[in-house]
mmCIF file of C-alpha atoms in Angstrom:
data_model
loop_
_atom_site.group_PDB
_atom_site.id
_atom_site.type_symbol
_atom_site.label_atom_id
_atom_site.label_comp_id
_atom_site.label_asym_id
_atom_site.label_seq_id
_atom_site.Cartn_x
_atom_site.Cartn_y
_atom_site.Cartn_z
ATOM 1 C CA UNK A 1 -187.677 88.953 22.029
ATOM 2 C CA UNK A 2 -187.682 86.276 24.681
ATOM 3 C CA UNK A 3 -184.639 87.910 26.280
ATOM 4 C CA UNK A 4 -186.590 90.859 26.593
ATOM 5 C CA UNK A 5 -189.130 89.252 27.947
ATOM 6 C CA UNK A 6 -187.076 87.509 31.115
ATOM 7 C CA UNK A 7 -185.212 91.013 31.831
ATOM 8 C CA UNK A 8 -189.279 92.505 31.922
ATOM 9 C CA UNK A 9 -189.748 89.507 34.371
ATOM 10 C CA UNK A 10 -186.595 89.895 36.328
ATOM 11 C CA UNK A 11 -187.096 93.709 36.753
ATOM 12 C CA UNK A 12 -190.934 93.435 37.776
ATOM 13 C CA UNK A 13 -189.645 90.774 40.314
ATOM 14 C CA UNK A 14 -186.574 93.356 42.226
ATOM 15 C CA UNK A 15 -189.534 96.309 42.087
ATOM 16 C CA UNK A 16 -191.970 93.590 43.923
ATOM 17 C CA UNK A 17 -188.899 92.449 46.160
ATOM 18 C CA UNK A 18 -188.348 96.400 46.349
ATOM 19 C CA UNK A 19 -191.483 96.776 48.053
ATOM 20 C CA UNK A 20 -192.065 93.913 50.052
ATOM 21 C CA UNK A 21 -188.966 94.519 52.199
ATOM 22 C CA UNK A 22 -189.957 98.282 52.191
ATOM 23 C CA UNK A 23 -193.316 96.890 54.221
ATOM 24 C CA UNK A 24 -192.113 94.103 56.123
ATOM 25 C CA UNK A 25 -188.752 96.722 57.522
ATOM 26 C CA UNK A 26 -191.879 99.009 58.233
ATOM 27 C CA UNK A 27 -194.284 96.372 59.892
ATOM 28 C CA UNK A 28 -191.181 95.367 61.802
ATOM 29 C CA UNK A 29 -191.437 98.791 63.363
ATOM 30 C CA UNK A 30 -194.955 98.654 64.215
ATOM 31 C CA UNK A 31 -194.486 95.358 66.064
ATOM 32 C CA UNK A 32 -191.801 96.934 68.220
ATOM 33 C CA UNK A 33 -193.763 99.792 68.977
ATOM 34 C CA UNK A 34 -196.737 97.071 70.468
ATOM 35 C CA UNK A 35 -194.104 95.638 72.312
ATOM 36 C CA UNK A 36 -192.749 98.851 74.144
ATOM 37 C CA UNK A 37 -196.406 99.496 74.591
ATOM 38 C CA UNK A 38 -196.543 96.346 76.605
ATOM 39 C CA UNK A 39 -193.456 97.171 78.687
ATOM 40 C CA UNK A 40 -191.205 100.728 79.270
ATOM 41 C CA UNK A 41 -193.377 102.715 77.261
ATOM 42 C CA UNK A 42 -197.152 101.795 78.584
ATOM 43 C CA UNK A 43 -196.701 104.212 81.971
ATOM 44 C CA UNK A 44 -196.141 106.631 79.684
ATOM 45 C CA UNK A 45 -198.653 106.524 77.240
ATOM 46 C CA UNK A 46 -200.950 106.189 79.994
ATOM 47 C CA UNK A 47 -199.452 109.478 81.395
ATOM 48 C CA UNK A 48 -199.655 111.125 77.840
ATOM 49 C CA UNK A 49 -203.525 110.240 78.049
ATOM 50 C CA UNK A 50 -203.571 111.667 81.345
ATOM 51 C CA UNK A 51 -202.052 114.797 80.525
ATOM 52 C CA UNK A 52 -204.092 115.882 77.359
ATOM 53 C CA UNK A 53 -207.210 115.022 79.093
ATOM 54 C CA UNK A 54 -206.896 117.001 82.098
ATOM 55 C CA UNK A 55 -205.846 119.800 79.823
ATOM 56 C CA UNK A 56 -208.424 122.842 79.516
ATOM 57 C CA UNK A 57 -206.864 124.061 76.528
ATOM 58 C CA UNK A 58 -205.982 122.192 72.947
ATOM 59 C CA UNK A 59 -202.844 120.174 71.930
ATOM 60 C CA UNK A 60 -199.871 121.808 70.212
ATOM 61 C CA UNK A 61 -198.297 119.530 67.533
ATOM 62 C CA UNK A 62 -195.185 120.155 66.322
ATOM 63 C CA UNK A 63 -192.030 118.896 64.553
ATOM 64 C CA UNK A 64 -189.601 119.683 61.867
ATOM 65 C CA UNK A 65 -189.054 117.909 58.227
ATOM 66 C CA UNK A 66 -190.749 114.489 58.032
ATOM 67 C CA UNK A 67 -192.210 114.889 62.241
ATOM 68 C CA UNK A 68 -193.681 117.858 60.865
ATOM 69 C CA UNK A 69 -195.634 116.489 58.349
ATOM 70 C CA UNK A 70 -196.548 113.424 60.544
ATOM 71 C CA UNK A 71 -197.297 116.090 63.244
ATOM 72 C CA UNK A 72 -199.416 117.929 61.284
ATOM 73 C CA UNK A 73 -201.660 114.422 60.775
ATOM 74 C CA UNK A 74 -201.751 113.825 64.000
ATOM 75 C CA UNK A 75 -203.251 117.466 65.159
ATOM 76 C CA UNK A 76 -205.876 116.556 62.291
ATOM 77 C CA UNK A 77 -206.994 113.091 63.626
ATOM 78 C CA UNK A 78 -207.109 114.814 67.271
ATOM 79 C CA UNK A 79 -209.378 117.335 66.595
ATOM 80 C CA UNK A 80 -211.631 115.426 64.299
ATOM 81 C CA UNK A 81 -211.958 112.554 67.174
ATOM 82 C CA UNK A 82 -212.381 115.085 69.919
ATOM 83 C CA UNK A 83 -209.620 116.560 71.249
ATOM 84 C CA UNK A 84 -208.939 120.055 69.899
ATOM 85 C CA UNK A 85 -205.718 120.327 68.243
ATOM 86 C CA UNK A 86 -203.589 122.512 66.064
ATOM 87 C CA UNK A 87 -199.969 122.272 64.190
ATOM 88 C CA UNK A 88 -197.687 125.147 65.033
ATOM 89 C CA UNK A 89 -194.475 124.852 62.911
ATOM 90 C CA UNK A 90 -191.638 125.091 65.302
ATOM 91 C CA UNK A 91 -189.363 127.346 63.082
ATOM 92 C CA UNK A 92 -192.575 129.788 62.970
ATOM 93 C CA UNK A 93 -192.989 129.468 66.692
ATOM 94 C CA UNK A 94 -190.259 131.979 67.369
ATOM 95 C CA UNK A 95 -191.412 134.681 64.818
ATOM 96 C CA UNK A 96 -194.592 135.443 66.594
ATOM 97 C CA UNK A 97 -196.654 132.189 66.321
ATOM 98 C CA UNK A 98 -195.568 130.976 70.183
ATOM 99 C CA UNK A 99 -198.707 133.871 70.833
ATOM 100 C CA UNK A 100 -200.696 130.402 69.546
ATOM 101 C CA UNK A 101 -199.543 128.402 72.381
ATOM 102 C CA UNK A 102 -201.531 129.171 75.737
ATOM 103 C CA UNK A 103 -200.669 127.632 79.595
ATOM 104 C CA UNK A 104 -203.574 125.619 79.135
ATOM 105 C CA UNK A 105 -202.508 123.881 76.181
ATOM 106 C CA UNK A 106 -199.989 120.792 76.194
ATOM 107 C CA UNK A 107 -197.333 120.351 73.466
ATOM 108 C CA UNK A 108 -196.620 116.945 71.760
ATOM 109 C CA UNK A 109 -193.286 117.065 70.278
ATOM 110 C CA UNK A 110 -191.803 114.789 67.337
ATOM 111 C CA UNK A 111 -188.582 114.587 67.006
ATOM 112 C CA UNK A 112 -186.626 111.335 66.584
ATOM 113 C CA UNK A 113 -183.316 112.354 67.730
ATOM 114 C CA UNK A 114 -184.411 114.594 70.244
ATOM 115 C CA UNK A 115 -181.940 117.434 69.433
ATOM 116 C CA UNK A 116 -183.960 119.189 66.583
ATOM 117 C CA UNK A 117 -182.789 122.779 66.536
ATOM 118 C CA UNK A 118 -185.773 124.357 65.722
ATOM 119 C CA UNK A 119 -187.458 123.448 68.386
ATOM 120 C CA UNK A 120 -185.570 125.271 71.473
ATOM 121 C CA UNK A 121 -187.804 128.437 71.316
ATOM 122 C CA UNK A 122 -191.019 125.975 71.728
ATOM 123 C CA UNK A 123 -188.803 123.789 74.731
ATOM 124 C CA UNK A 124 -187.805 127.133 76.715
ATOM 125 C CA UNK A 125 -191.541 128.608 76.519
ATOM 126 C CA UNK A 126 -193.027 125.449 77.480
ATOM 127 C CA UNK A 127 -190.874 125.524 80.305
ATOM 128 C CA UNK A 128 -191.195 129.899 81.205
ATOM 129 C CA UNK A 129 -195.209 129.139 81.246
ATOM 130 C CA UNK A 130 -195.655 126.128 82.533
ATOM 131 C CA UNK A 131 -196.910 124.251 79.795
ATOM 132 C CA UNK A 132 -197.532 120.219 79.722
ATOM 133 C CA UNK A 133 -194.859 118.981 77.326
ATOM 134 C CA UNK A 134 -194.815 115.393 75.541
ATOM 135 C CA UNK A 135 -191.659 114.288 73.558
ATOM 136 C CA UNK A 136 -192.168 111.178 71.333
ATOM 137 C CA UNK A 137 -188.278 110.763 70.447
ATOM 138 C CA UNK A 138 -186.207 107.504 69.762
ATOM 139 C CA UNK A 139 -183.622 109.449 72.386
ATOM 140 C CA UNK A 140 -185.028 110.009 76.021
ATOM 141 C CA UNK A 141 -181.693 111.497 77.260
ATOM 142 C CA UNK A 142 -181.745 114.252 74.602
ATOM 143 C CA UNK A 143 -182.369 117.595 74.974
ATOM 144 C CA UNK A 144 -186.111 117.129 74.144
ATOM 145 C CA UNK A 145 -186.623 114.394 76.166
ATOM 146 C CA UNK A 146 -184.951 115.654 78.934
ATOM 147 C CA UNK A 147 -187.230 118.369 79.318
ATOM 148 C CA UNK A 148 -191.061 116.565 78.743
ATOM 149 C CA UNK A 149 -192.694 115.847 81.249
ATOM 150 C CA UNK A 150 -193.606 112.864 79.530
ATOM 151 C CA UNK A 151 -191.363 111.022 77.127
ATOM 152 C CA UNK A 152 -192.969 108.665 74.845
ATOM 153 C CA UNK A 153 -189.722 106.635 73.884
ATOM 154 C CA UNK A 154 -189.834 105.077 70.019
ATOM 155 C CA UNK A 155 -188.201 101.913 70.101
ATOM 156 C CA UNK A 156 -185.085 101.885 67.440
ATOM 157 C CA UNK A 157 -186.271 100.236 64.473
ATOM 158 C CA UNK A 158 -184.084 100.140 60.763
ATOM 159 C CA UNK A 159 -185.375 102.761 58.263
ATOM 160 C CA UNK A 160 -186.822 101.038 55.399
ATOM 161 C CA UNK A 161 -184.240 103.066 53.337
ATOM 162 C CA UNK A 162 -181.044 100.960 52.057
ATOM 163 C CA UNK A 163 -179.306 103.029 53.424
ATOM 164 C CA UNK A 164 -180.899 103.975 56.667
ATOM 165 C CA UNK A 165 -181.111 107.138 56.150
ATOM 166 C CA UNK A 166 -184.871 108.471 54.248
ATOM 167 C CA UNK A 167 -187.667 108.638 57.131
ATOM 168 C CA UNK A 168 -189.937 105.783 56.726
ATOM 169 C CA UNK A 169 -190.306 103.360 59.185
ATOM 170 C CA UNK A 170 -189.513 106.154 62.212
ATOM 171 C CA UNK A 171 -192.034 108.125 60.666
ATOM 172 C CA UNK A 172 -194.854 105.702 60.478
ATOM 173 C CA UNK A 173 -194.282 104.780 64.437
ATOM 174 C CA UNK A 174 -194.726 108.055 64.618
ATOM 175 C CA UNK A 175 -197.949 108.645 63.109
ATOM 176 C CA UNK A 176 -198.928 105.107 64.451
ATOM 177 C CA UNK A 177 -198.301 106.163 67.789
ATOM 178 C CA UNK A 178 -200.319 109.410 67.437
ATOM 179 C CA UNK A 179 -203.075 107.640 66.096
ATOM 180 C CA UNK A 180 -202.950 105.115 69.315
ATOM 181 C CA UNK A 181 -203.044 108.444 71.205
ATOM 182 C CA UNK A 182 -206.125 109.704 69.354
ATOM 183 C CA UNK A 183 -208.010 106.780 69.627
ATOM 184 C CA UNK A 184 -207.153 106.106 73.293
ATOM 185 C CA UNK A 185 -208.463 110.000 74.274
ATOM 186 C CA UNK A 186 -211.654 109.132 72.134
ATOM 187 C CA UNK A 187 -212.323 105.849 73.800
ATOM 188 C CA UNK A 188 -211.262 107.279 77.558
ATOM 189 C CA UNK A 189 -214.298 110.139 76.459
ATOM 190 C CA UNK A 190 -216.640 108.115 75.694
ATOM 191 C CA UNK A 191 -216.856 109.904 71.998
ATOM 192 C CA UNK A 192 -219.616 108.385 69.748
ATOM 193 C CA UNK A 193 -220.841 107.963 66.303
ATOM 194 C CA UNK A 194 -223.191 111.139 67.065
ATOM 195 C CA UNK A 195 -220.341 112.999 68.126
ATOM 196 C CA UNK A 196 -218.065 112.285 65.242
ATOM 197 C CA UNK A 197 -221.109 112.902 62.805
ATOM 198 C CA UNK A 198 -221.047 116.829 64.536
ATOM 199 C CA UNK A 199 -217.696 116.712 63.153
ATOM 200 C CA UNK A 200 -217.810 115.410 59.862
ATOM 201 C CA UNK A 201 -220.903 116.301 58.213
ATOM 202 C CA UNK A 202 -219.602 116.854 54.541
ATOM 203 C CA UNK A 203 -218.473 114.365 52.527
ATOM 204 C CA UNK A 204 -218.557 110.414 52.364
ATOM 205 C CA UNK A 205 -218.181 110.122 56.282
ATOM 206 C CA UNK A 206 -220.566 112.887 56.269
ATOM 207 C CA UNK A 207 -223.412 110.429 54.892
ATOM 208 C CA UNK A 208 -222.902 107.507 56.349
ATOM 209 C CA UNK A 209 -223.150 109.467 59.796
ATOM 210 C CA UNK A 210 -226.580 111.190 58.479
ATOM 211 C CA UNK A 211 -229.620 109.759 60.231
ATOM 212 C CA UNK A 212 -232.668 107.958 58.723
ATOM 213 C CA UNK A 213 -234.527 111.087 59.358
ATOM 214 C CA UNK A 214 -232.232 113.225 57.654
ATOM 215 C CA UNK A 215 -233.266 110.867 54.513
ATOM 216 C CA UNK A 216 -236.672 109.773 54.606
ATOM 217 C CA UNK A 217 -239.178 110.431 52.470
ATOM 218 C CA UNK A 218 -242.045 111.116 53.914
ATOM 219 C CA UNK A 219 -245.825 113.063 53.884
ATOM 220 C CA UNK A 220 -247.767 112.612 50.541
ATOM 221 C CA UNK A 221 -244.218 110.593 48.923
ATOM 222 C CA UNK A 222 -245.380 107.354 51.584
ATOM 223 C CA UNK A 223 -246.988 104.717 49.687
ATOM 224 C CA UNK A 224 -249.646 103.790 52.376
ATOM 225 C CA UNK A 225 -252.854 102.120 51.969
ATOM 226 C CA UNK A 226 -255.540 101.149 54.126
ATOM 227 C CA UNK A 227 -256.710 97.219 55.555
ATOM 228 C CA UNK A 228 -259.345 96.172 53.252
ATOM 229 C CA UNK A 229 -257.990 97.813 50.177
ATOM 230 C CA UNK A 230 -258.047 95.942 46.956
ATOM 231 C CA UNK A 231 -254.905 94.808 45.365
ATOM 232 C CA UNK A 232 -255.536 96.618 42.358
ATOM 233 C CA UNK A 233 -255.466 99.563 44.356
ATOM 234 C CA UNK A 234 -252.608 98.699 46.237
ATOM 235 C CA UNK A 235 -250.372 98.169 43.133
ATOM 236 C CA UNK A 236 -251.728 101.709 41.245
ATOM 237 C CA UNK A 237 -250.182 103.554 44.662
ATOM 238 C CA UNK A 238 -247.201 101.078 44.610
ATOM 239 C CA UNK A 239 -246.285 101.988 41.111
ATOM 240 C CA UNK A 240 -246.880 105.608 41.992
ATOM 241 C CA UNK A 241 -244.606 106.167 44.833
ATOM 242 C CA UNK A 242 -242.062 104.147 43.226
ATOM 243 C CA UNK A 243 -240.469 102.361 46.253
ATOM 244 C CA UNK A 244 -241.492 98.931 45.127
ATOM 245 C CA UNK A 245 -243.646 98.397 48.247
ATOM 246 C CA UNK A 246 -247.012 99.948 49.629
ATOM 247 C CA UNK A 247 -247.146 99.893 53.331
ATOM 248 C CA UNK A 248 -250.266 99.092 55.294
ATOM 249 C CA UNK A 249 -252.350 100.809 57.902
ATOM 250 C CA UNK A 250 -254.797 99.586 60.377
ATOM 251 C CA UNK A 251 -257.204 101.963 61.591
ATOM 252 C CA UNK A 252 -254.845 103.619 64.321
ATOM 253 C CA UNK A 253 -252.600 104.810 61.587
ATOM 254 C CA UNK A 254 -250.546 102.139 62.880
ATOM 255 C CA UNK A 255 -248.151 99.923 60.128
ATOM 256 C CA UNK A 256 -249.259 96.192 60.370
ATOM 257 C CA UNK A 257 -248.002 94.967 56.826
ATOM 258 C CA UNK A 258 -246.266 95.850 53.686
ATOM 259 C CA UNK A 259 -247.133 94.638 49.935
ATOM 260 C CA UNK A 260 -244.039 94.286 47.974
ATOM 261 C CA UNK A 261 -242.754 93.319 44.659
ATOM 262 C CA UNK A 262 -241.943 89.639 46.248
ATOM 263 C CA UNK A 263 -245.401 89.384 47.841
ATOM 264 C CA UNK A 264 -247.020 89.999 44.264
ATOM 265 C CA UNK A 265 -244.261 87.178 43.068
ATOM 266 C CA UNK A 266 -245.585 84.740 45.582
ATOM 267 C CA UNK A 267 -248.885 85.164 45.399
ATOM 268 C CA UNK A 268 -249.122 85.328 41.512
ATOM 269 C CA UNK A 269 -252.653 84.057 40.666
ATOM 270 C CA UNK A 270 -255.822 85.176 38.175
ATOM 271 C CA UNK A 271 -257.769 86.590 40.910
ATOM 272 C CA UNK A 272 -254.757 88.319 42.774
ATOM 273 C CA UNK A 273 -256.222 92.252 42.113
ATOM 274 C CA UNK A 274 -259.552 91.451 43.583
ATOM 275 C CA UNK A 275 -258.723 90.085 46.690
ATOM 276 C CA UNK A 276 -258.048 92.430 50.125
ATOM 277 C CA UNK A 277 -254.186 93.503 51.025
ATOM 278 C CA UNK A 278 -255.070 91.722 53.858
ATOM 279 C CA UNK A 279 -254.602 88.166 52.517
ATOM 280 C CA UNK A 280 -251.330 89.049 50.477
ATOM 281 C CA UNK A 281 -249.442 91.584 52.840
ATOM 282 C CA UNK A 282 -246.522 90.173 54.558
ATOM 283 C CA UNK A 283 -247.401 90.693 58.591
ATOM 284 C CA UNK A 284 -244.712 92.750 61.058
ATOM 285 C CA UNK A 285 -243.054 94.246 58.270
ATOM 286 C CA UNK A 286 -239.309 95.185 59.892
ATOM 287 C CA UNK A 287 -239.345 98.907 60.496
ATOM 288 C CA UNK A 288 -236.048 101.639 61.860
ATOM 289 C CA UNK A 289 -236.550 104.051 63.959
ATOM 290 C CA UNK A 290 -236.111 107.577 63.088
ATOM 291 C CA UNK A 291 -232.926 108.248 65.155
ATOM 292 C CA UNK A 292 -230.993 105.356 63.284
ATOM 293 C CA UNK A 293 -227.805 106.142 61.916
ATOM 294 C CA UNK A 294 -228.178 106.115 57.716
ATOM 295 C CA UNK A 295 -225.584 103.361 57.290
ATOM 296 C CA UNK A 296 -227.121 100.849 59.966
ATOM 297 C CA UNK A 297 -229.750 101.003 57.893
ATOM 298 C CA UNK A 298 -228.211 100.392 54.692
ATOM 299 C CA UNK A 299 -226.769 97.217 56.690
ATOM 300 C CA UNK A 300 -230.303 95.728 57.752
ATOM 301 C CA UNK A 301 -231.609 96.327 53.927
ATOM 302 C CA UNK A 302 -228.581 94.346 52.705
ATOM 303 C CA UNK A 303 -229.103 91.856 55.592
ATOM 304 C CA UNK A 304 -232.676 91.575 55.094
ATOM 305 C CA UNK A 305 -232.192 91.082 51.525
ATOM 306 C CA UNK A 306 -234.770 94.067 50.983
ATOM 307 C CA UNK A 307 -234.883 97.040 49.199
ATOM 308 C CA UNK A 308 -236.532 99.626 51.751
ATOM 309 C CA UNK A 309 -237.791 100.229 54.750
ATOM 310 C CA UNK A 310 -240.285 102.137 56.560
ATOM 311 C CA UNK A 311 -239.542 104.285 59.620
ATOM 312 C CA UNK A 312 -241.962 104.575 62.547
ATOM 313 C CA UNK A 313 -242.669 106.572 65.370
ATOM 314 C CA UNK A 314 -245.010 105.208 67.670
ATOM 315 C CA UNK A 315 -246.296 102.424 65.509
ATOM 316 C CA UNK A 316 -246.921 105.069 62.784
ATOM 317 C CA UNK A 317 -245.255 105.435 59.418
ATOM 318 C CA UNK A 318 -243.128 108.530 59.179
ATOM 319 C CA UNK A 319 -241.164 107.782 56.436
ATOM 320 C CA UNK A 320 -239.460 105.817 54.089
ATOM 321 C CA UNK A 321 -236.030 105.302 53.150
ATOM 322 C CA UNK A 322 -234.867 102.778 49.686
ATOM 323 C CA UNK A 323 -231.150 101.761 49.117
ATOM 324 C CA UNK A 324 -230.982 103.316 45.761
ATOM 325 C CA UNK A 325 -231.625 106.844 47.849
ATOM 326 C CA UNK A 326 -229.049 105.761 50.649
ATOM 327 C CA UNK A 327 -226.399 104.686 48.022
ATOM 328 C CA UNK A 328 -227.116 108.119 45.459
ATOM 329 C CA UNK A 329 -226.518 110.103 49.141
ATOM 330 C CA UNK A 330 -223.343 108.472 49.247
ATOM 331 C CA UNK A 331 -224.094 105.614 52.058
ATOM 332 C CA UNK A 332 -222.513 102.554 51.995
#
């Protein structure tokens, strides 16, 4: 049983040792792409940049194999960070689907040797119509680099295969480098949280990118109450609304305090539903605006060390939003 035991131990330990030199070959290749960023290869990644964002039309990933399936990642974070993109599989290309590709498109091209097969049809039309083409190749002298008009050049970097052979750490410089070309286009544009909200409006990212307005409650759901109103009142309407708070009005309709849960806590005495709001309220009570993105303001609750807060326009209560609403809509 004990020998058992060490051989579960010793095996547990070679698939741990398995993976760890599986991410540091792979890190490795990350760190060599930075540093051909910071030398041969900046120029043109700056030109890349250049080229897609003078484009009028969208950008044409492709690749074959394990590019392809990088490629078809990258055309997914392009277009969802701004910059129109499609995948157009190069072996498809020449039955009818080069019709995708127009002269105001460019072409981003993964291949790490260069000499993919597949991909003459796309090379020769690119060339015929003019069309921007970017290689990102390991080989700038082959037949794919050789014709780009800009050749991003992958450093050469061991495969985290033992053997050298499976696509692993080439492919994630790949993707890595087509994400650092994504996010360069979406900083050079200026694209912001509003604009990737129009983008994504389903889902988890979909939420978070929601504004407070889009989750208030507001109308007869506010728990509002008047300056001068007795406690007892207060705490009938806080109970009511459910919110654990009753906001407070002046006569303008403007918010100058909010009764909550804590104020009743710290002001816990025998006469406590007699007296006014007034003298219980807590003053200023921190307020959004309407236009506030849903997850900032699931930041200043947790900040705040609150549970909800009001949104004004003008000084006036508009609505309300509480974290158990944010967090059931999927904001975190």
């Amino acid at each position: 049983m004990r020998m058992q035991r060490t051989d579960k131990l010793v095996a547990d330990r070679q698939i741990l040792d398995s993976a760890e030199r599986t991410l540091e070959a792979e890190a490795s290749g990350i760190h060599a792409l930075v540093a051909a960023l910071r030398s041969g290869l900046g120029p043109a990644f700056e030109a890349a940049v250049d080229l897609v964002r003078n484009a009028r039309g969208r950008v044409v990933v492709t690749g074959m194999g394990k590019s392809g399936h990088v490629g078809r990642k990258i055309a997914a974070t392009l277009s969802s960070t701004g910059t129109p993109a499609l995948f157009v599989h190069p072996a498809e290309a020449s039955h009818g689907d080069l019709g995708m590709i127009t002269p105001d498109d460019v072409i981003v091209a993964l291949s790490w040797s260069g000499e993919t097969a597949e991909l003459k049809s796309l090379i020769s039309y690119a060339a015929r119509f003019s069309i921007g083409l970017i290689a990102m190749t390991a080989e700038p002298d082959s037949a794919l680099g050789a014709a780009a008009d800009v050749c991003l050049t992958l450093p050469k970097a061991r495969e985290a295969c033992p053997h050298n052979l499976a696509p692993t750490t080439s492919s994630l410089m790949q993707l890595a480098l087509g994400d650092a070309l994504a996010v360069a286009l979406l900083e050079s544009r200026g694209f912001s949280a509003v604009d990737f909200s129009v983008l994504h409006p389903g889902g988890k990212l979909g939420a978070m990118l929601k504004f407070a307005r889009d989750l208030m409650h507001t109308g007869a759901e506010l728990p509002l109450k008047p300056l001068g109103t007795r406690m007892s009142d207060a705490l009938v309407e806080m109970s009511a609304k459910g919110f654990g708070c009753v906001g407070i009005v002046d006569g303008n309709g403007h918010l100058v305090g909010i009764v909550t849960d804590g104020d009743l806590r710290r002001h816990m005495r025998p006469d406590l539903m007699t007296v006014a709001v007034d003298d219980v309220m807590t003053r200023a009570p921190k307020t959004i605006s309407p236009d506030i993105l849903a997850s900032e303001a699931v930041e200043i609750i947790d900040k705040s060390k609150i549970s909800a807060l009001f949104i004004t326009k003008d000084k006036a209560p508009i609505g309300i939003v509480h974290i158990h609403g944010l967090l059931r809509a999927g904001v975190t």
